[in-house]
Short mmCIF file of C-alpha atoms and ligand atoms in Angstrom, two decimals:
data_model
loop_
_atom_site.label_atom_id
_atom_site.label_comp_id
_atom_site.label_asym_id
_atom_site.label_seq_id
_atom_site.Cartn_x
_atom_site.Cartn_y
_atom_site.Cartn_z
CA MET A 199 -131.69 38.17 -22.89
CA GLU A 200 -133.75 41.28 -22.23
CA VAL A 201 -133.16 43.94 -24.89
CA ARG A 202 -131.72 47.21 -23.56
CA LEU A 203 -133.70 49.98 -25.23
CA ASN A 204 -133.11 53.50 -26.45
CA TYR A 205 -134.12 56.29 -24.07
CA ILE A 206 -136.26 58.95 -25.75
CA ASN A 207 -138.33 61.65 -24.05
CA GLY A 208 -137.97 59.98 -20.67
CA ALA A 209 -139.17 56.55 -21.88
CA TRP A 210 -137.40 53.29 -22.76
CA THR A 211 -138.16 52.85 -26.44
CA PRO A 212 -137.47 49.98 -28.86
CA ALA A 213 -135.88 50.82 -32.20
CA ILE A 214 -138.61 51.69 -34.72
CA SER A 215 -137.23 49.01 -37.06
CA GLY A 216 -137.31 46.48 -34.20
CA LYS A 217 -133.64 45.72 -34.85
CA THR A 218 -131.26 44.65 -32.08
CA ARG A 219 -127.52 44.00 -31.79
CA GLU A 220 -125.66 41.49 -29.60
CA LEU A 221 -122.69 42.75 -27.59
CA THR A 222 -119.83 40.33 -27.11
CA ASN A 223 -116.94 40.11 -24.67
CA PRO A 224 -113.72 40.59 -26.68
CA ALA A 225 -111.86 38.27 -24.30
CA ASP A 226 -113.88 35.18 -25.30
CA ARG A 227 -116.65 36.22 -27.75
CA SER A 228 -119.45 35.38 -25.28
CA VAL A 229 -122.66 37.42 -25.58
CA ILE A 230 -122.98 39.90 -22.70
CA ALA A 231 -126.03 41.99 -23.65
CA VAL A 232 -128.52 42.77 -26.42
CA MET A 233 -129.08 46.39 -27.39
CA ALA A 234 -131.72 48.17 -29.47
CA GLU A 235 -130.28 49.16 -32.85
CA GLY A 236 -131.69 52.54 -33.81
CA GLY A 237 -131.68 54.32 -37.15
CA LYS A 238 -132.52 57.68 -38.69
CA ALA A 239 -136.20 57.56 -37.66
CA ASP A 240 -135.19 57.04 -34.01
CA VAL A 241 -132.86 60.05 -34.26
CA ASP A 242 -135.77 62.14 -35.58
CA LEU A 243 -137.84 61.15 -32.54
CA ALA A 244 -135.02 61.89 -30.11
CA VAL A 245 -134.21 65.25 -31.70
CA ALA A 246 -137.90 66.24 -31.61
CA ALA A 247 -138.00 65.33 -27.89
CA ALA A 248 -134.85 67.31 -27.14
CA LYS A 249 -136.07 70.28 -29.18
CA SER A 250 -139.40 70.36 -27.42
CA ALA A 251 -137.73 69.94 -24.00
CA PHE A 252 -135.33 72.78 -24.73
CA TYR A 253 -137.45 75.32 -26.63
CA GLU A 254 -140.98 74.58 -25.38
CA THR A 255 -141.02 73.01 -21.94
CA GLY A 256 -137.64 74.51 -21.02
CA ALA A 257 -137.58 72.86 -17.58
CA TRP A 258 -133.86 72.10 -17.65
CA ARG A 259 -132.79 75.24 -19.52
CA ARG A 260 -134.64 77.43 -17.04
CA ALA A 261 -133.53 75.51 -13.95
CA THR A 262 -131.14 77.63 -11.89
CA ALA A 263 -127.46 76.76 -11.84
CA PRO A 264 -127.72 75.56 -8.20
CA ALA A 265 -130.63 73.28 -9.18
CA ARG A 266 -128.69 71.83 -12.14
CA SER A 267 -125.67 71.46 -9.90
CA GLU A 268 -127.68 69.53 -7.35
CA MET A 269 -128.88 67.13 -10.07
CA LEU A 270 -125.31 66.58 -11.28
CA TYR A 271 -124.18 65.81 -7.72
CA ARG A 272 -127.07 63.36 -7.38
CA ILE A 273 -126.02 61.61 -10.61
CA ALA A 274 -122.42 61.42 -9.33
CA SER A 275 -123.60 59.85 -6.06
CA GLU A 276 -125.71 57.29 -7.92
CA MET A 277 -122.71 56.44 -10.10
CA ASP A 278 -120.62 56.02 -6.99
CA ALA A 279 -123.17 53.56 -5.62
CA CYS A 280 -122.97 51.56 -8.91
CA ARG A 281 -119.19 51.91 -9.34
CA ALA A 282 -118.50 48.16 -9.36
CA GLU A 283 -121.26 47.36 -11.92
CA LEU A 284 -120.22 50.22 -14.20
CA ALA A 285 -116.56 49.16 -14.11
CA ARG A 286 -117.49 45.54 -14.79
CA ALA A 287 -119.62 46.62 -17.75
CA ASP A 288 -116.73 48.55 -19.34
CA THR A 289 -114.37 45.62 -18.86
CA LEU A 290 -116.83 43.07 -20.29
CA ASP A 291 -117.67 45.30 -23.22
CA ASN A 292 -114.29 46.83 -24.03
CA GLY A 293 -111.87 44.23 -22.62
CA LYS A 294 -109.72 46.59 -20.54
CA PRO A 295 -108.27 45.43 -17.19
CA LEU A 296 -110.79 45.91 -14.37
CA ARG A 297 -108.60 48.28 -12.37
CA GLU A 298 -108.35 50.55 -15.42
CA SER A 299 -112.16 50.51 -15.75
CA GLU A 300 -112.45 51.38 -12.05
CA GLY A 301 -110.13 54.32 -12.59
CA ASP A 302 -112.26 55.45 -15.56
CA ILE A 303 -115.45 55.30 -13.49
CA ASP A 304 -113.84 57.32 -10.69
CA ASP A 305 -112.74 59.94 -13.25
CA ALA A 306 -116.27 60.01 -14.69
CA ILE A 307 -117.84 60.49 -11.24
CA ASN A 308 -115.40 63.31 -10.50
CA CYS A 309 -116.17 64.89 -13.87
CA PHE A 310 -119.85 65.22 -12.88
CA ARG A 311 -118.79 66.65 -9.52
CA TYR A 312 -116.39 69.07 -11.18
CA TYR A 313 -119.07 70.51 -13.48
CA ALA A 314 -121.61 70.50 -10.63
CA GLY A 315 -119.15 72.78 -8.85
CA ILE A 316 -118.05 75.17 -11.56
CA ILE A 317 -121.52 75.78 -12.96
CA LYS A 318 -122.15 77.74 -9.75
CA ALA A 319 -119.04 79.90 -10.15
CA PRO A 320 -119.44 83.56 -11.14
CA TYR A 321 -119.37 84.07 -14.90
CA GLY A 322 -120.06 86.65 -17.56
CA GLY A 323 -118.58 90.12 -17.74
CA VAL A 324 -119.53 93.72 -17.16
CA TYR A 325 -118.19 96.24 -19.66
CA ASP A 326 -117.44 99.91 -19.20
CA VAL A 327 -118.64 101.26 -22.56
CA THR A 328 -118.62 104.66 -24.30
CA ASP A 329 -121.65 106.90 -23.75
CA GLY A 330 -122.18 108.01 -27.38
CA PHE A 331 -125.84 106.90 -27.07
CA GLY A 332 -126.26 108.28 -23.59
CA PRO A 333 -125.04 106.45 -20.49
CA MET A 334 -125.05 102.67 -21.07
CA HIS A 335 -124.38 99.54 -19.10
CA SER A 336 -123.20 96.41 -20.92
CA TYR A 337 -122.87 92.86 -19.62
CA THR A 338 -122.70 89.28 -20.91
CA ILE A 339 -124.50 86.12 -19.93
CA HIS A 340 -123.71 82.53 -20.89
CA GLU A 341 -126.62 80.51 -22.21
CA PRO A 342 -126.93 76.87 -23.32
CA VAL A 343 -126.50 76.26 -27.06
CA GLY A 344 -129.72 74.23 -27.41
CA VAL A 345 -129.98 70.68 -28.76
CA CYS A 346 -126.56 69.00 -28.65
CA GLY A 347 -125.80 65.83 -30.61
CA GLN A 348 -122.98 63.84 -29.01
CA ILE A 349 -121.13 60.88 -30.55
CA THR A 350 -118.44 58.83 -28.77
CA PRO A 351 -115.92 56.05 -29.51
CA TRP A 352 -115.37 52.77 -27.68
CA ASN A 353 -111.97 53.18 -26.05
CA TYR A 354 -113.13 54.79 -22.78
CA PRO A 355 -116.83 53.98 -23.07
CA LEU A 356 -118.25 55.70 -19.99
CA LEU A 357 -115.57 58.34 -19.54
CA MET A 358 -115.83 59.70 -23.10
CA ALA A 359 -119.63 59.89 -22.63
CA VAL A 360 -119.31 61.80 -19.36
CA TRP A 361 -116.74 64.27 -20.76
CA LYS A 362 -119.54 65.34 -23.08
CA LEU A 363 -122.69 64.84 -21.00
CA ALA A 364 -121.53 66.50 -17.77
CA PRO A 365 -120.61 69.93 -19.24
CA ALA A 366 -123.53 69.92 -21.73
CA LEU A 367 -126.05 69.22 -18.96
CA ALA A 368 -124.36 71.58 -16.51
CA ALA A 369 -124.78 74.37 -19.08
CA GLY A 370 -128.52 73.61 -19.45
CA ASN A 371 -128.55 71.96 -22.89
CA CYS A 372 -130.70 69.07 -24.07
CA VAL A 373 -128.85 66.14 -25.60
CA VAL A 374 -129.19 63.38 -28.17
CA PHE A 375 -126.43 60.92 -27.42
CA LYS A 376 -124.98 58.11 -29.56
CA PRO A 377 -122.38 55.75 -28.07
CA SER A 378 -120.17 53.43 -30.14
CA THR A 379 -121.90 50.23 -31.26
CA ASN A 380 -118.97 48.29 -29.78
CA CYS A 381 -119.33 49.52 -26.20
CA PRO A 382 -122.68 51.15 -25.35
CA LEU A 383 -123.37 49.16 -22.16
CA SER A 384 -122.08 51.50 -19.43
CA THR A 385 -123.61 54.53 -21.19
CA HIS A 386 -126.95 52.74 -21.20
CA MET A 387 -126.53 52.17 -17.45
CA LEU A 388 -125.75 55.88 -17.02
CA PHE A 389 -129.04 56.77 -18.72
CA GLU A 390 -130.79 54.40 -16.27
CA LEU A 391 -129.28 56.54 -13.52
CA PHE A 392 -130.48 59.74 -15.23
CA ASP A 393 -133.98 58.24 -15.22
CA ARG A 394 -133.74 57.29 -11.53
CA CYS A 395 -132.43 60.75 -10.62
CA GLY A 396 -135.41 62.43 -12.29
CA LEU A 397 -133.74 64.38 -15.09
CA PRO A 398 -136.69 66.06 -16.88
CA ALA A 399 -138.07 64.10 -19.87
CA GLY A 400 -136.37 64.95 -23.18
CA THR A 401 -133.31 66.48 -21.51
CA ALA A 402 -131.03 63.53 -22.27
CA ASN A 403 -131.92 61.08 -25.03
CA LEU A 404 -130.03 57.94 -26.01
CA VAL A 405 -130.06 56.43 -29.50
CA MET A 406 -127.84 53.41 -30.08
CA GLY A 407 -126.99 52.26 -33.58
CA PRO A 408 -124.43 52.36 -36.39
CA GLY A 409 -122.37 55.48 -37.01
CA GLY A 410 -123.12 55.59 -40.72
CA GLU A 411 -126.83 55.87 -39.91
CA VAL A 412 -127.47 57.21 -36.39
CA GLY A 413 -124.28 59.29 -36.19
CA GLU A 414 -124.71 60.75 -39.65
CA ALA A 415 -128.37 61.59 -39.00
CA ILE A 416 -127.42 63.48 -35.83
CA ALA A 417 -124.60 65.40 -37.53
CA ALA A 418 -126.80 66.42 -40.48
CA HIS A 419 -130.02 67.18 -38.54
CA ASP A 420 -131.31 70.73 -39.00
CA ASP A 421 -132.78 70.83 -35.49
CA VAL A 422 -129.49 69.94 -33.82
CA ASP A 423 -127.71 73.14 -32.76
CA MET A 424 -124.34 71.61 -32.01
CA VAL A 425 -122.54 68.32 -32.59
CA THR A 426 -119.58 67.12 -30.57
CA PHE A 427 -117.69 64.06 -31.67
CA THR A 428 -114.83 61.95 -30.40
CA GLY A 429 -113.42 59.43 -32.83
CA SER A 430 -111.28 59.02 -35.92
CA THR A 431 -110.12 61.94 -38.05
CA GLU A 432 -111.80 60.48 -41.14
CA VAL A 433 -115.25 60.36 -39.51
CA GLY A 434 -114.61 63.75 -37.88
CA GLN A 435 -114.11 65.24 -41.33
CA SER A 436 -117.42 63.76 -42.54
CA ILE A 437 -119.17 65.15 -39.44
CA ALA A 438 -117.79 68.64 -40.12
CA ARG A 439 -119.10 68.39 -43.70
CA ALA A 440 -122.54 67.15 -42.57
CA ALA A 441 -122.79 69.99 -40.03
CA VAL A 442 -122.48 72.69 -42.68
CA GLY A 443 -126.19 72.53 -43.61
CA ASN A 444 -127.51 74.52 -40.64
CA LEU A 445 -124.05 75.78 -39.57
CA LYS A 446 -124.33 73.97 -36.26
CA LYS A 447 -121.46 74.39 -33.82
CA VAL A 448 -118.95 71.55 -34.04
CA GLY A 449 -116.45 70.13 -31.55
CA LEU A 450 -114.03 67.43 -32.75
CA GLU A 451 -111.70 65.29 -30.62
CA LEU A 452 -109.89 63.16 -33.17
CA GLY A 453 -106.97 60.81 -33.64
CA GLY A 454 -103.29 61.21 -32.85
CA LYS A 455 -99.77 59.97 -33.50
CA SER A 456 -98.07 61.57 -30.56
CA PRO A 457 -94.33 61.93 -30.01
CA ASN A 458 -92.61 60.86 -26.81
CA VAL A 459 -89.21 62.63 -26.93
CA ILE A 460 -86.55 61.18 -24.63
CA PHE A 461 -83.15 62.85 -24.06
CA ALA A 462 -80.08 60.95 -22.83
CA ASP A 463 -80.10 62.87 -19.52
CA ALA A 464 -83.63 61.71 -18.61
CA GLU A 465 -84.13 59.66 -15.45
CA PHE A 466 -83.81 56.28 -17.16
CA GLU A 467 -86.18 53.90 -15.35
CA GLY A 468 -88.82 56.61 -15.07
CA ALA A 469 -88.67 57.26 -18.81
CA VAL A 470 -89.02 53.51 -19.50
CA GLU A 471 -92.05 53.12 -17.25
CA TRP A 472 -93.84 56.23 -18.55
CA ALA A 473 -93.12 55.10 -22.11
CA MET A 474 -94.90 51.82 -21.28
CA ILE A 475 -97.85 53.68 -19.78
CA GLY A 476 -97.81 55.92 -22.85
CA ILE A 477 -98.27 53.08 -25.30
CA PHE A 478 -99.55 49.95 -23.54
CA PHE A 479 -102.21 51.44 -21.25
CA ASN A 480 -105.69 50.45 -22.49
CA GLN A 481 -103.95 48.12 -25.00
CA GLY A 482 -102.67 51.22 -26.81
CA GLN A 483 -106.21 52.22 -27.75
CA VAL A 484 -105.68 55.75 -26.49
CA CYS A 485 -106.00 58.81 -28.73
CA SER A 486 -103.10 60.51 -26.91
CA ALA A 487 -100.88 57.36 -26.90
CA GLY A 488 -97.14 58.01 -27.09
CA SER A 489 -96.92 55.85 -30.18
CA ARG A 490 -93.73 57.44 -31.56
CA ILE A 491 -90.73 57.23 -29.24
CA ILE A 492 -88.10 59.69 -30.43
CA ILE A 493 -84.94 59.02 -28.47
CA GLU A 494 -81.39 60.39 -28.31
CA GLU A 495 -79.16 58.04 -30.27
CA SER A 496 -76.61 57.48 -27.47
CA ILE A 497 -79.10 55.70 -25.17
CA LYS A 498 -81.35 54.10 -27.78
CA ASP A 499 -79.99 50.52 -27.60
CA LYS A 500 -80.03 50.40 -23.82
CA PHE A 501 -83.53 51.92 -23.72
CA VAL A 502 -85.04 49.61 -26.33
CA ALA A 503 -83.54 46.54 -24.63
CA ARG A 504 -85.06 47.54 -21.27
CA LEU A 505 -88.42 48.51 -22.79
CA ALA A 506 -88.60 45.16 -24.61
CA GLN A 507 -87.65 43.27 -21.44
CA ARG A 508 -90.46 44.96 -19.52
CA ALA A 509 -93.00 44.63 -22.35
CA ASN A 510 -92.24 40.91 -22.66
CA ALA A 511 -92.92 40.51 -18.94
CA MET A 512 -96.40 42.04 -19.15
CA THR A 513 -99.26 39.71 -18.28
CA ILE A 514 -102.02 39.33 -20.88
CA GLY A 515 -105.49 37.97 -20.16
CA PRO A 516 -109.23 38.65 -19.78
CA GLY A 517 -109.84 42.07 -18.25
CA LEU A 518 -111.76 40.65 -15.27
CA ASP A 519 -108.55 38.84 -14.17
CA ASN A 520 -106.77 42.22 -13.95
CA PRO A 521 -103.79 41.47 -16.20
CA ASP A 522 -101.41 44.19 -17.43
CA MET A 523 -103.14 44.04 -20.82
CA GLY A 524 -106.54 42.77 -21.94
CA PRO A 525 -107.85 42.06 -25.44
CA LEU A 526 -108.38 44.70 -28.12
CA VAL A 527 -111.98 45.81 -28.44
CA SER A 528 -113.03 43.70 -31.43
CA GLU A 529 -111.92 41.28 -34.08
CA ASP A 530 -111.91 44.13 -36.62
CA GLN A 531 -109.64 46.24 -34.45
CA MET A 532 -107.31 43.29 -33.83
CA ASN A 533 -107.10 42.59 -37.56
CA LYS A 534 -106.38 46.27 -38.29
CA VAL A 535 -103.54 46.29 -35.77
CA LEU A 536 -102.10 42.96 -37.02
CA LYS A 537 -102.19 44.30 -40.58
CA MET A 538 -100.22 47.38 -39.52
CA ILE A 539 -97.71 45.13 -37.75
CA GLU A 540 -97.21 43.12 -40.95
CA LEU A 541 -96.82 46.36 -42.90
CA GLY A 542 -94.15 47.53 -40.44
CA LYS A 543 -92.20 44.32 -40.95
CA ALA A 544 -92.59 44.55 -44.74
CA GLU A 545 -91.41 48.17 -44.76
CA GLY A 546 -88.19 47.17 -42.98
CA ALA A 547 -88.70 48.16 -39.34
CA ALA A 548 -87.09 45.78 -36.80
CA CYS A 549 -89.71 44.07 -34.64
CA VAL A 550 -87.87 43.58 -31.33
CA CYS A 551 -90.81 42.48 -29.21
CA GLY A 552 -94.32 41.09 -29.79
CA GLY A 553 -95.47 41.47 -33.36
CA GLU A 554 -98.20 38.85 -33.20
CA ARG A 555 -101.54 37.76 -31.80
CA TYR A 556 -101.58 36.15 -28.35
CA THR A 557 -103.69 33.00 -27.98
CA GLU A 558 -102.38 31.19 -24.90
CA GLY A 559 -104.62 29.65 -22.22
CA ALA A 560 -107.76 31.67 -21.57
CA CYS A 561 -106.90 33.94 -24.49
CA ALA A 562 -107.46 31.35 -27.24
CA LYS A 563 -110.70 32.83 -28.59
CA GLY A 564 -110.13 36.50 -27.75
CA PHE A 565 -108.65 39.45 -29.62
CA PHE A 566 -105.29 39.71 -27.87
CA VAL A 567 -102.15 41.23 -29.40
CA ARG A 568 -98.73 41.11 -27.73
CA PRO A 569 -97.09 44.45 -26.85
CA THR A 570 -95.04 45.33 -29.91
CA ILE A 571 -91.92 47.47 -30.38
CA PHE A 572 -90.52 48.45 -33.77
CA ASP A 573 -86.91 49.67 -33.79
CA ASN A 574 -85.03 51.36 -36.68
CA CYS A 575 -88.07 53.25 -37.92
CA THR A 576 -87.93 56.03 -40.50
CA ARG A 577 -90.24 58.97 -41.10
CA ASP A 578 -91.76 57.62 -44.31
CA MET A 579 -92.96 54.27 -42.85
CA THR A 580 -96.71 53.79 -42.61
CA ILE A 581 -96.40 52.66 -38.96
CA VAL A 582 -94.72 56.00 -38.16
CA ARG A 583 -97.26 58.11 -40.04
CA GLU A 584 -100.64 56.46 -39.37
CA GLU A 585 -102.51 55.99 -36.12
CA ILE A 586 -102.50 52.26 -35.25
CA PHE A 587 -104.66 52.41 -32.09
CA GLY A 588 -103.13 49.29 -30.59
CA PRO A 589 -100.12 48.25 -28.47
CA VAL A 590 -97.51 49.13 -31.09
CA VAL A 591 -94.73 51.70 -30.67
CA THR A 592 -92.10 52.90 -33.14
CA ILE A 593 -88.55 54.03 -32.27
CA GLN A 594 -86.71 56.84 -34.10
CA THR A 595 -83.47 58.49 -33.04
CA PHE A 596 -82.04 62.02 -32.99
CA ARG A 597 -78.69 63.66 -32.25
CA THR A 598 -79.66 67.30 -31.64
CA GLU A 599 -82.52 69.12 -29.95
CA GLU A 600 -83.55 70.68 -33.30
CA GLU A 601 -83.72 67.25 -34.89
CA ALA A 602 -85.85 65.98 -31.98
CA VAL A 603 -88.35 68.82 -32.41
CA ALA A 604 -88.49 68.37 -36.19
CA LEU A 605 -89.23 64.64 -35.82
CA ALA A 606 -91.82 65.30 -33.10
CA ASN A 607 -93.73 67.71 -35.35
CA ASP A 608 -93.38 65.55 -38.45
CA THR A 609 -97.03 64.45 -38.36
CA GLU A 610 -100.40 65.66 -39.57
CA TYR A 611 -101.77 65.15 -36.07
CA GLY A 612 -101.34 67.42 -33.03
CA LEU A 613 -103.08 65.84 -30.08
CA ALA A 614 -100.38 65.15 -27.49
CA GLY A 615 -96.66 64.86 -26.81
CA ALA A 616 -94.09 64.48 -24.06
CA VAL A 617 -90.46 65.29 -23.35
CA PHE A 618 -88.17 63.52 -20.88
CA THR A 619 -85.01 65.33 -19.71
CA SER A 620 -83.32 66.45 -16.50
CA ASP A 621 -82.54 69.84 -18.05
CA GLY A 622 -85.45 72.06 -17.02
CA ALA A 623 -84.76 74.85 -19.49
CA ARG A 624 -84.54 72.37 -22.35
CA ALA A 625 -87.81 70.74 -21.31
CA LEU A 626 -89.56 74.11 -21.53
CA ARG A 627 -87.84 75.04 -24.81
CA VAL A 628 -88.81 71.78 -26.51
CA MET A 629 -92.35 71.88 -25.13
CA LYS A 630 -92.85 75.36 -26.54
CA GLU A 631 -92.00 74.04 -30.01
CA ILE A 632 -94.24 70.97 -29.98
CA ARG A 633 -97.45 71.58 -31.91
CA ALA A 634 -99.95 69.69 -29.77
CA GLY A 635 -102.78 70.46 -27.36
CA ILE A 636 -101.93 68.09 -24.49
CA THR A 637 -98.32 67.78 -23.32
CA TRP A 638 -96.32 66.29 -20.50
CA ILE A 639 -92.82 66.79 -19.08
CA ASN A 640 -91.20 63.73 -17.47
CA CYS A 641 -94.47 61.79 -17.45
CA TYR A 642 -97.01 60.50 -19.97
CA ASN A 643 -100.82 60.45 -19.99
CA PRO A 644 -102.00 61.86 -16.61
CA THR A 645 -105.29 63.62 -17.41
CA PHE A 646 -107.33 65.93 -15.21
CA ASN A 647 -110.95 67.08 -15.24
CA GLU A 648 -109.72 70.60 -14.45
CA ALA A 649 -107.48 71.06 -17.51
CA PRO A 650 -108.63 71.51 -21.15
CA TRP A 651 -108.26 68.54 -23.51
CA GLY A 652 -108.05 68.75 -27.29
CA GLY A 653 -105.84 68.83 -30.33
CA TYR A 654 -104.16 70.92 -33.01
CA LYS A 655 -104.09 70.15 -36.72
CA LYS A 656 -105.92 66.97 -37.81
CA SER A 657 -106.52 66.02 -34.17
CA GLY A 658 -109.54 68.31 -34.22
CA TYR A 659 -110.78 71.53 -32.69
CA GLY A 660 -112.56 72.67 -29.55
CA ARG A 661 -111.72 71.59 -26.02
CA GLU A 662 -113.26 69.20 -23.51
CA LEU A 663 -112.87 69.34 -19.73
CA GLY A 664 -112.07 72.34 -17.58
CA VAL A 665 -113.79 75.70 -17.90
CA HIS A 666 -113.13 75.67 -21.68
CA GLY A 667 -115.07 72.40 -21.93
CA LEU A 668 -118.08 74.09 -20.33
CA GLU A 669 -117.83 77.17 -22.53
CA GLU A 670 -117.98 75.00 -25.67
CA TYR A 671 -121.57 74.19 -24.67
CA GLN A 672 -122.53 77.82 -24.11
CA GLU A 673 -123.45 80.78 -26.25
CA ILE A 674 -122.42 84.23 -25.04
CA LYS A 675 -125.06 86.92 -25.19
CA GLN A 676 -124.35 90.64 -24.73
CA VAL A 677 -126.98 92.76 -23.02
CA ASN A 678 -126.81 96.56 -23.45
CA ILE A 679 -128.95 98.77 -21.24
CA ALA A 680 -129.71 102.44 -21.66
CA LEU A 681 -129.36 103.91 -18.19
CA ARG A 682 -131.54 106.91 -19.06
CA PRO A 683 -134.56 105.54 -20.94
CA GLY A 684 -136.10 107.96 -23.41
CA ALA A 685 -135.35 109.83 -26.63
CA ILE A 686 -131.68 110.70 -27.11
CA GLY A 687 -132.16 113.28 -29.89
CA TRP A 688 -130.28 111.34 -32.54
CA TYR A 689 -132.64 112.45 -35.32
CA GLU A 690 -134.00 115.96 -35.47
CA GLU A 691 -137.55 116.14 -34.20
CA ARG A 692 -140.00 116.88 -37.04
P1 NAD B 25 -114.81 56.04 -35.19
O1 NAD B 25 -114.52 57.36 -35.80
O2 NAD B 25 -114.88 54.87 -36.07
O3 NAD B 25 -116.22 56.08 -34.42
C1 NAD B 25 -116.49 57.01 -33.41
C2 NAD B 25 -117.99 57.15 -33.28
O4 NAD B 25 -118.51 57.71 -34.49
C3 NAD B 25 -118.75 55.86 -33.07
O5 NAD B 25 -119.86 56.09 -32.22
C4 NAD B 25 -119.21 55.52 -34.47
O6 NAD B 25 -120.36 54.69 -34.48
C5 NAD B 25 -119.54 56.89 -35.01
N1 NAD B 25 -119.51 57.01 -36.49
C6 NAD B 25 -118.91 56.19 -37.39
N2 NAD B 25 -119.13 56.64 -38.64
C7 NAD B 25 -119.87 57.77 -38.54
C8 NAD B 25 -120.39 58.71 -39.48
N3 NAD B 25 -120.19 58.57 -40.79
N4 NAD B 25 -121.07 59.77 -39.01
C9 NAD B 25 -121.26 59.96 -37.69
N5 NAD B 25 -120.80 59.09 -36.75
C10 NAD B 25 -120.11 58.01 -37.17
O7 NAD B 25 -113.73 55.86 -34.04
P2 NAD B 25 -113.56 54.62 -33.06
O8 NAD B 25 -112.95 53.50 -33.82
O9 NAD B 25 -114.81 54.36 -32.30
O10 NAD B 25 -112.49 55.21 -32.02
C11 NAD B 25 -111.15 55.30 -32.31
C12 NAD B 25 -110.77 56.69 -32.76
O11 NAD B 25 -111.18 57.66 -31.80
C13 NAD B 25 -109.26 56.87 -32.85
O12 NAD B 25 -108.93 57.56 -34.04
C14 NAD B 25 -108.92 57.71 -31.63
O13 NAD B 25 -107.74 58.45 -31.75
C15 NAD B 25 -110.13 58.57 -31.51
N6 NAD B 25 -110.27 59.11 -30.15
C16 NAD B 25 -109.96 60.44 -29.94
C17 NAD B 25 -110.04 60.97 -28.64
C18 NAD B 25 -109.70 62.42 -28.37
O14 NAD B 25 -110.01 62.89 -27.28
N7 NAD B 25 -109.10 63.14 -29.29
C19 NAD B 25 -110.43 60.14 -27.59
C20 NAD B 25 -110.73 58.81 -27.84
C21 NAD B 25 -110.65 58.30 -29.14
#
């Protein structure tokens, strides 16, 4: 198989070490591609290219907003033309059902279009300032930050890349990008599109390779002005530490253990279906997953019975066959999830559905886990406290609204949360109390390019998407102008 190379300074470049890595399909372990496996020396090359492109050549930084916008629209159109191949790549690489990959690609295309649009909107401010130094005029401009290092996980391979690349490029930055070693294929294809679209050399650089080497080198590099990261809280903490050296800007989108609070007056079937979407979409490998169902005691038994009935009826199979659920991303991830399931059983939670690997028919060799529901969970259980990142949900009950809020906030994470109720005032009251950055009322998981995405507490800081997502990649400069040039007589003339 032809090796897919890193992309540095506008050229396809083998890893300096010559190393490569095979990518496998998690549904059946077949090899789907071979990628260059970069290291620290490749990061040095890519950072030097980005630095020179930003600070010396400056072609992209100095391009006008309409010119950058036009390029982003061109990239979106090229992605549209390759939609089927990109979606297939994400499904082969990650395992997710094809229709979910198609949805991801559409969101990614729209993300480029969104930033192509808003980069042309008016921005900056004009300030009416005091005239203690003579008459002055003061205004602000937004400028790109410089060289941005970007590191992504495997759960939404192309979409997570685009959430970072589209705003960073719209703002005029140069980028060194590292995708997850598990799922770099669609990102590599995106860089092929960048090349075809004529993005200036050095503007966007791709270095594939292990997090402990490539990711760490990016986070610690003195010539990187900003690092944005999506991934686990543990690695996020190490990135924040590595970034201290040159005080680079940091954006962190980290893990979650999000509450899905359901009151007895909620529309029942709707709450069941959204709860399924909340935890079983993308095999539960979603940072914002509603992995803790917190439900009013009076409807718990009926709800759990219906949820289990529907979960048991889900189809499981290779992503290309478009089942309800595909395999988990890797053997490691499957083993992690199965270990947590065993821990849940050992700690005394009642496994009412799933709770094991799935190996029937075409799934014999793949990394499939049945949708799993744990009833009778308590706040101290590991499965209630730790992110599992798989199709596993815990059930806890409450009697009062105060108890529901206390359970919802009983976590070190603060990424997302939802409340289901027919009482509008209560929905707003509860939502105001939930300490999380992304919330839903009577639904779970809808996400929009227009609205800011990010967490509280150990779920990270900074925001992606929306206008806030663009501003993360900008510096704000104030410009103060003396309206009457000349001496102002501050010091006595001698
Ligand atoms: P991970 O933290 O293991 O890896 C994420 C990325 O960081 C990968 O590219 C990896 O190679 C790299 N990396 C690993 N070690 C590194 C190091 N020491 N220095 C620099 N980079 C390093 O996470 P994952 O397993 O790929 O993804 C799952 C995690 O991502 C979950 O915790 C999930 O909640 C989180 N996530 C968060 C969001 C969000 O928006 N908040 C979105 C998706 C996923």
